[in-house]
Each structure stands twice: as C-alpha cells, then as structure tokens.
Amino acid sequence: MLSPNFTPFPQMQTDRLLLRPLTLADAPRVQQLRSNEEVMKYINRPLTRTLEEAEGWISVIIEALEKNDGITWCICLKDTPAEHIGSIGLWRIEKENYRAEIGYMLDPSLQGKGIMYEALQKVVDYGFKELKLHSIEAQLDPRNSASSALLKKAGFVQEAYFKENYYLHGQFADTAVYSLLTPYREAGKGEM
C-alpha cells in the first residue's frame, strides 16, 4: 500500500514554471480563475463567487496535503513566482490501488502555449517516480477537446466512457476516463 508523505512540500521547477504550494495568499487569483464561466465550462463544480469560497477551496487542498491524501501545486511562471496562473494536482489517491486522479486548470490567456503540458509531465513523473503510483487517471467532459488532446499528447489513453453520468449546467453530461500506466515497473513483475 502507498504511504505518501508530502512533508516537506515537493516544490518543483521546469524550464518556465515553478510548482509551489497553494496558500491563502493565492485566493484572489483562485477566485478569479474559478469564477470564470469559460474556465469552469466543463468542470462539475459551482463557480467560486467570493474570496471566502476561494479560501475554503484552498483550505480543503491544504487539509488533504496535511493528511497525505492528495497534493496540489500552484502553477507560476518562474519570472513571477508569487502569481498564481493555475493549479495541478494528484488527488483521490487510492493508496491500496497505487492509483491517483490528476486534475488541472490554467488561466485562459496562457492556454495553448505548452504550459500545462510542461506542468503535466513534471507532475506525472513525480507521481510515478516519487509516489510510486502504478496508474494515473484523468476524468473529463469529452467536449473538452483541449484537455483530451493534452492527455493524449502526454501518453494517456481513454479507458472508459460514461454516458450522462453527471448533471452540469442544467443538462446531463458524459465523462471520459483517461489513464497512464507507470513506465518504471520491471517487465513481468508486479512490484514497484
């Protein structure tokens, strides 16, 4: 069984990005992003209308981190390390199954520039190498073609499709489940 330990917080860098812990100081940008109807179009969560709601979401992230149940990074450009531009995390960690779900969100003005792909590669690598996950899954609304393309580019494959399994913005919506298996296991052995 997995025994993740996120203390100290695993801050990471890529060529352009700093992946650091979310703090309550990020609440204004979190609220701005999570209240954007275009950003939240395919996410089955209510819009974050107030600063207090953003702080509440960050508190849930911090609590999951403290319990070693999930980890979410604040995505920042290296040039502006205090400015939240998005988030990416491994949550719903199934310790007994060596599996976690990945989720991410990015400021629309920065989409299409390879930023989320850069962050995704770093977090997936962390999940497999450091956490010793066997698989990482992503659940998304199949109408979110940009997210689907991102996952496919990163090597994820669609493994399930659920028809009208949740209610979103006044209508039933589908869910596509993508997954990626660890490339670090030894062939023919079930050990990590």
PDB file of C-alpha atoms in Angstrom:
ATOM      1  CA  MET A   1       0.000   0.000   0.000  1.00  0.00           C
ATOM      2  CA  LEU A   2       1.189   3.509  -0.777  1.00  0.00           C
ATOM      3  CA  SER A   3       2.296   5.713   2.103  1.00  0.00           C
ATOM      4  CA  PRO A   4       2.694   9.178   0.586  1.00  0.00           C
ATOM      5  CA  ASN A   5       4.398  11.862   2.641  1.00  0.00           C
ATOM      6  CA  PHE A   6       4.188  15.419   1.355  1.00  0.00           C
ATOM      7  CA  THR A   7       6.340  16.930   4.109  1.00  0.00           C
ATOM      8  CA  PRO A   8       8.371  18.839   3.172  1.00  0.00           C
ATOM      9  CA  PHE A   9       6.295  20.037   0.244  1.00  0.00           C
ATOM     10  CA  PRO A  10       7.882  18.886  -3.032  1.00  0.00           C
ATOM     11  CA  GLN A  11       8.301  22.200  -4.816  1.00  0.00           C
ATOM     12  CA  MET A  12       9.366  21.605  -8.440  1.00  0.00           C
ATOM     13  CA  GLN A  13      10.603  23.566 -11.431  1.00  0.00           C
ATOM     14  CA  THR A  14      10.509  23.138 -15.185  1.00  0.00           C
ATOM     15  CA  ASP A  15      12.109  25.294 -17.870  1.00  0.00           C
ATOM     16  CA  ARG A  16       9.460  28.002 -17.463  1.00  0.00           C
ATOM     17  CA  LEU A  17       7.481  27.079 -14.373  1.00  0.00           C
ATOM     18  CA  LEU A  18       7.589  26.954 -10.613  1.00  0.00           C
ATOM     19  CA  LEU A  19       5.226  24.444  -8.997  1.00  0.00           C
ATOM     20  CA  ARG A  20       4.809  25.522  -5.387  1.00  0.00           C
ATOM     21  CA  PRO A  21       2.259  25.040  -2.591  1.00  0.00           C
ATOM     22  CA  LEU A  22      -1.042  26.888  -2.750  1.00  0.00           C
ATOM     23  CA  THR A  23      -1.503  29.375   0.085  1.00  0.00           C
ATOM     24  CA  LEU A  24      -4.361  31.574   1.215  1.00  0.00           C
ATOM     25  CA  ALA A  25      -2.498  34.475  -0.427  1.00  0.00           C
ATOM     26  CA  ASP A  26      -3.445  32.856  -3.768  1.00  0.00           C
ATOM     27  CA  ALA A  27      -7.171  33.172  -3.011  1.00  0.00           C
ATOM     28  CA  PRO A  28      -7.825  36.285  -5.172  1.00  0.00           C
ATOM     29  CA  ARG A  29      -6.369  34.646  -8.303  1.00  0.00           C
ATOM     30  CA  VAL A  30      -8.045  31.306  -7.480  1.00  0.00           C
ATOM     31  CA  GLN A  31     -11.368  33.107  -7.160  1.00  0.00           C
ATOM     32  CA  GLN A  32     -10.787  34.952 -10.424  1.00  0.00           C
ATOM     33  CA  LEU A  33      -9.988  31.729 -12.280  1.00  0.00           C
ATOM     34  CA  ARG A  34     -12.669  29.527 -10.702  1.00  0.00           C
ATOM     35  CA  SER A  35     -15.358  32.174 -11.231  1.00  0.00           C
ATOM     36  CA  ASN A  36     -14.625  32.346 -14.963  1.00  0.00           C
ATOM     37  CA  GLU A  37     -17.507  30.608 -16.757  1.00  0.00           C
ATOM     38  CA  GLU A  38     -15.314  29.670 -19.713  1.00  0.00           C
ATOM     39  CA  VAL A  39     -12.693  28.040 -17.450  1.00  0.00           C
ATOM     40  CA  MET A  40     -15.352  26.164 -15.479  1.00  0.00           C
ATOM     41  CA  LYS A  41     -17.431  25.244 -18.537  1.00  0.00           C
ATOM     42  CA  TYR A  42     -16.608  21.523 -18.334  1.00  0.00           C
ATOM     43  CA  ILE A  43     -15.922  21.216 -14.609  1.00  0.00           C
ATOM     44  CA  ASN A  44     -18.667  19.788 -12.441  1.00  0.00           C
ATOM     45  CA  ARG A  45     -18.225  22.328  -9.644  1.00  0.00           C
ATOM     46  CA  PRO A  46     -20.079  25.519  -8.843  1.00  0.00           C
ATOM     47  CA  LEU A  47     -18.429  28.807  -9.711  1.00  0.00           C
ATOM     48  CA  THR A  48     -16.318  30.303  -6.923  1.00  0.00           C
ATOM     49  CA  ARG A  49     -18.141  33.599  -6.473  1.00  0.00           C
ATOM     50  CA  THR A  50     -16.399  35.017  -3.388  1.00  0.00           C
ATOM     51  CA  LEU A  51     -12.954  35.313  -1.892  1.00  0.00           C
ATOM     52  CA  GLU A  52     -14.191  33.281   1.077  1.00  0.00           C
ATOM     53  CA  GLU A  53     -15.183  30.404  -1.237  1.00  0.00           C
ATOM     54  CA  ALA A  54     -11.709  30.501  -2.808  1.00  0.00           C
ATOM     55  CA  GLU A  55     -10.141  30.417   0.646  1.00  0.00           C
ATOM     56  CA  GLY A  56     -12.383  27.461   1.515  1.00  0.00           C
ATOM     57  CA  TRP A  57     -11.214  25.559  -1.574  1.00  0.00           C
ATOM     58  CA  ILE A  58      -7.567  26.268  -0.719  1.00  0.00           C
ATOM     59  CA  SER A  59      -8.202  25.100   2.854  1.00  0.00           C
ATOM     60  CA  VAL A  60      -9.534  21.775   1.527  1.00  0.00           C
ATOM     61  CA  ILE A  61      -6.351  21.440  -0.586  1.00  0.00           C
ATOM     62  CA  ILE A  62      -4.156  22.191   2.444  1.00  0.00           C
ATOM     63  CA  GLU A  63      -6.080  19.713   4.614  1.00  0.00           C
ATOM     64  CA  ALA A  64      -5.694  16.915   2.028  1.00  0.00           C
ATOM     65  CA  LEU A  65      -1.985  17.715   1.859  1.00  0.00           C
ATOM     66  CA  GLU A  66      -1.596  17.577   5.647  1.00  0.00           C
ATOM     67  CA  LYS A  67      -3.352  14.184   5.718  1.00  0.00           C
ATOM     68  CA  ASN A  68      -1.218  12.922   2.797  1.00  0.00           C
ATOM     69  CA  ASP A  69      -4.434  12.242   0.857  1.00  0.00           C
ATOM     70  CA  GLY A  70      -3.666  14.491  -2.108  1.00  0.00           C
ATOM     71  CA  ILE A  71      -1.318  17.158  -3.370  1.00  0.00           C
ATOM     72  CA  THR A  72      -1.997  20.241  -5.471  1.00  0.00           C
ATOM     73  CA  TRP A  73       0.618  22.600  -6.811  1.00  0.00           C
ATOM     74  CA  CYS A  74       0.156  26.256  -7.609  1.00  0.00           C
ATOM     75  CA  ILE A  75       1.489  26.849 -11.119  1.00  0.00           C
ATOM     76  CA  CYS A  76       3.548  30.037 -11.504  1.00  0.00           C
ATOM     77  CA  LEU A  77       5.853  31.370 -14.180  1.00  0.00           C
ATOM     78  CA  LYS A  78       9.424  31.462 -12.865  1.00  0.00           C
ATOM     79  CA  ASP A  79       9.573  35.207 -13.583  1.00  0.00           C
ATOM     80  CA  THR A  80       6.548  35.840 -11.335  1.00  0.00           C
ATOM     81  CA  PRO A  81       6.697  33.173  -8.594  1.00  0.00           C
ATOM     82  CA  ALA A  82       4.047  34.835  -6.432  1.00  0.00           C
ATOM     83  CA  GLU A  83       1.426  34.980  -9.211  1.00  0.00           C
ATOM     84  CA  HIS A  84      -0.949  32.006  -9.414  1.00  0.00           C
ATOM     85  CA  ILE A  85      -1.685  31.156 -13.060  1.00  0.00           C
ATOM     86  CA  GLY A  86      -3.233  27.762 -12.453  1.00  0.00           C
ATOM     87  CA  SER A  87      -3.108  24.568 -10.472  1.00  0.00           C
ATOM     88  CA  ILE A  88      -2.366  20.895 -10.974  1.00  0.00           C
ATOM     89  CA  GLY A  89      -2.720  18.075  -8.520  1.00  0.00           C
ATOM     90  CA  LEU A  90      -2.892  14.411  -7.731  1.00  0.00           C
ATOM     91  CA  TRP A  91      -5.969  13.696  -5.636  1.00  0.00           C
ATOM     92  CA  ARG A  92      -8.361  10.901  -4.880  1.00  0.00           C
ATOM     93  CA  ILE A  93      -5.267   8.855  -4.178  1.00  0.00           C
ATOM     94  CA  GLU A  94      -6.258   5.192  -3.900  1.00  0.00           C
ATOM     95  CA  LYS A  95      -3.378   4.057  -1.714  1.00  0.00           C
ATOM     96  CA  GLU A  96      -4.394   0.396  -1.852  1.00  0.00           C
ATOM     97  CA  ASN A  97      -4.547   0.504  -5.681  1.00  0.00           C
ATOM     98  CA  TYR A  98      -1.478   2.679  -6.299  1.00  0.00           C
ATOM     99  CA  ARG A  99      -3.677   4.995  -8.364  1.00  0.00           C
ATOM    100  CA  ALA A 100      -4.475   8.703  -8.295  1.00  0.00           C
ATOM    101  CA  GLU A 101      -6.523  11.148 -10.301  1.00  0.00           C
ATOM    102  CA  ILE A 102      -4.903  14.171 -11.894  1.00  0.00           C
ATOM    103  CA  GLY A 103      -6.690  17.475 -12.318  1.00  0.00           C
ATOM    104  CA  TYR A 104      -5.529  20.822 -13.648  1.00  0.00           C
ATOM    105  CA  MET A 105      -6.642  24.340 -14.522  1.00  0.00           C
ATOM    106  CA  LEU A 106      -4.869  27.218 -16.279  1.00  0.00           C
ATOM    107  CA  ASP A 107      -5.520  30.898 -16.886  1.00  0.00           C
ATOM    108  CA  PRO A 108      -7.169  31.128 -20.351  1.00  0.00           C
ATOM    109  CA  SER A 109      -4.735  33.829 -21.509  1.00  0.00           C
ATOM    110  CA  LEU A 110      -1.891  31.314 -21.150  1.00  0.00           C
ATOM    111  CA  GLN A 111      -3.558  28.291 -22.738  1.00  0.00           C
ATOM    112  CA  GLY A 112      -2.189  26.909 -25.988  1.00  0.00           C
ATOM    113  CA  LYS A 113       1.440  27.738 -25.091  1.00  0.00           C
ATOM    114  CA  GLY A 114       2.522  24.340 -23.775  1.00  0.00           C
ATOM    115  CA  ILE A 115       2.453  25.456 -20.151  1.00  0.00           C
ATOM    116  CA  MET A 116       0.051  22.798 -18.929  1.00  0.00           C
ATOM    117  CA  TYR A 117       1.870  20.091 -20.882  1.00  0.00           C
ATOM    118  CA  GLU A 118       5.101  21.138 -19.142  1.00  0.00           C
ATOM    119  CA  ALA A 119       3.412  21.021 -15.719  1.00  0.00           C
ATOM    120  CA  LEU A 120       1.620  17.752 -16.508  1.00  0.00           C
ATOM    121  CA  GLN A 121       4.851  15.993 -17.485  1.00  0.00           C
ATOM    122  CA  LYS A 122       6.544  17.090 -14.247  1.00  0.00           C
ATOM    123  CA  VAL A 123       3.639  16.017 -12.011  1.00  0.00           C
ATOM    124  CA  VAL A 124       3.145  12.679 -13.791  1.00  0.00           C
ATOM    125  CA  ASP A 125       6.859  11.959 -13.424  1.00  0.00           C
ATOM    126  CA  TYR A 126       6.643  12.838  -9.719  1.00  0.00           C
ATOM    127  CA  GLY A 127       3.615  10.567  -9.309  1.00  0.00           C
ATOM    128  CA  PHE A 128       5.372   7.576 -10.819  1.00  0.00           C
ATOM    129  CA  LYS A 129       8.925   8.080  -9.532  1.00  0.00           C
ATOM    130  CA  GLU A 130       8.349   9.569  -6.083  1.00  0.00           C
ATOM    131  CA  LEU A 131       4.883   8.394  -5.070  1.00  0.00           C
ATOM    132  CA  LYS A 132       5.346   5.006  -6.769  1.00  0.00           C
ATOM    133  CA  LEU A 133       1.905   5.151  -8.393  1.00  0.00           C
ATOM    134  CA  HIS A 134       1.040   2.368 -10.797  1.00  0.00           C
ATOM    135  CA  SER A 135      -1.505   4.439 -12.738  1.00  0.00           C
ATOM    136  CA  ILE A 136      -2.794   7.981 -13.031  1.00  0.00           C
ATOM    137  CA  GLU A 137      -6.259   8.740 -14.332  1.00  0.00           C
ATOM    138  CA  ALA A 138      -7.993  11.853 -15.575  1.00  0.00           C
ATOM    139  CA  GLN A 139     -11.751  12.286 -15.772  1.00  0.00           C
ATOM    140  CA  LEU A 140     -13.063  14.891 -18.157  1.00  0.00           C
ATOM    141  CA  ASP A 141     -16.053  16.012 -20.117  1.00  0.00           C
ATOM    142  CA  PRO A 142     -15.345  14.675 -23.635  1.00  0.00           C
ATOM    143  CA  ARG A 143     -16.477  18.015 -25.105  1.00  0.00           C
ATOM    144  CA  ASN A 144     -13.289  19.472 -23.588  1.00  0.00           C
ATOM    145  CA  SER A 145     -11.221  18.721 -26.683  1.00  0.00           C
ATOM    146  CA  ALA A 146      -8.204  20.744 -25.492  1.00  0.00           C
ATOM    147  CA  SER A 147      -7.901  18.668 -22.329  1.00  0.00           C
ATOM    148  CA  SER A 148      -8.374  15.446 -24.273  1.00  0.00           C
ATOM    149  CA  ALA A 149      -5.632  16.460 -26.726  1.00  0.00           C
ATOM    150  CA  LEU A 150      -3.309  17.366 -23.839  1.00  0.00           C
ATOM    151  CA  LEU A 151      -3.772  13.974 -22.202  1.00  0.00           C
ATOM    152  CA  LYS A 152      -3.237  12.098 -25.470  1.00  0.00           C
ATOM    153  CA  LYS A 153      -0.069  14.098 -26.140  1.00  0.00           C
ATOM    154  CA  ALA A 154       1.181  13.050 -22.688  1.00  0.00           C
ATOM    155  CA  GLY A 155       0.545   9.364 -23.483  1.00  0.00           C
ATOM    156  CA  PHE A 156      -2.772   8.868 -21.684  1.00  0.00           C
ATOM    157  CA  VAL A 157      -5.294   6.538 -23.324  1.00  0.00           C
ATOM    158  CA  GLN A 158      -9.047   6.525 -22.966  1.00  0.00           C
ATOM    159  CA  GLU A 159     -10.112   3.564 -20.881  1.00  0.00           C
ATOM    160  CA  ALA A 160     -13.767   4.304 -20.145  1.00  0.00           C
ATOM    161  CA  TYR A 161     -16.710   6.397 -21.259  1.00  0.00           C
ATOM    162  CA  PHE A 162     -19.767   7.025 -19.106  1.00  0.00           C
ATOM    163  CA  LYS A 163     -22.916   8.377 -20.762  1.00  0.00           C
ATOM    164  CA  GLU A 164     -24.794  11.162 -18.965  1.00  0.00           C
ATOM    165  CA  ASN A 165     -23.347  10.222 -15.576  1.00  0.00           C
ATOM    166  CA  TYR A 166     -23.472  13.717 -14.043  1.00  0.00           C
ATOM    167  CA  TYR A 167     -25.574  16.849 -14.177  1.00  0.00           C
ATOM    168  CA  LEU A 168     -23.823  20.045 -15.286  1.00  0.00           C
ATOM    169  CA  HIS A 169     -25.280  23.469 -16.003  1.00  0.00           C
ATOM    170  CA  GLY A 170     -28.831  22.216 -16.473  1.00  0.00           C
ATOM    171  CA  GLN A 171     -28.075  19.129 -18.537  1.00  0.00           C
ATOM    172  CA  PHE A 172     -26.659  15.648 -18.185  1.00  0.00           C
ATOM    173  CA  ALA A 173     -23.076  15.253 -19.368  1.00  0.00           C
ATOM    174  CA  ASP A 174     -20.738  12.392 -20.218  1.00  0.00           C
ATOM    175  CA  THR A 175     -17.371  11.529 -18.680  1.00  0.00           C
ATOM    176  CA  ALA A 176     -14.333  10.153 -20.472  1.00  0.00           C
ATOM    177  CA  VAL A 177     -11.704   8.474 -18.302  1.00  0.00           C
ATOM    178  CA  TYR A 178      -8.100   8.506 -19.484  1.00  0.00           C
ATOM    179  CA  SER A 179      -5.216   6.734 -17.803  1.00  0.00           C
ATOM    180  CA  LEU A 180      -1.494   6.258 -17.967  1.00  0.00           C
ATOM    181  CA  LEU A 181       0.426   3.316 -16.522  1.00  0.00           C
ATOM    182  CA  THR A 182       3.847   3.735 -14.983  1.00  0.00           C
ATOM    183  CA  PRO A 183       6.760   3.266 -17.374  1.00  0.00           C
ATOM    184  CA  TYR A 184       9.065   2.476 -14.425  1.00  0.00           C
ATOM    185  CA  ARG A 185       7.938  -1.021 -13.466  1.00  0.00           C
ATOM    186  CA  GLU A 186      10.018  -4.024 -14.305  1.00  0.00           C
ATOM    187  CA  ALA A 187       8.551  -6.091 -17.135  1.00  0.00           C
ATOM    188  CA  GLY A 188       6.805  -9.223 -15.906  1.00  0.00           C
ATOM    189  CA  LYS A 189       6.990  -8.268 -12.249  1.00  0.00           C
ATOM    190  CA  GLY A 190       4.134  -6.835 -10.247  1.00  0.00           C
ATOM    191  CA  GLU A 191       6.497  -4.963  -7.922  1.00  0.00           C
ATOM    192  CA  MET A 192       7.249  -1.296  -7.884  1.00  0.00           C
TER     193      MET A 192
END
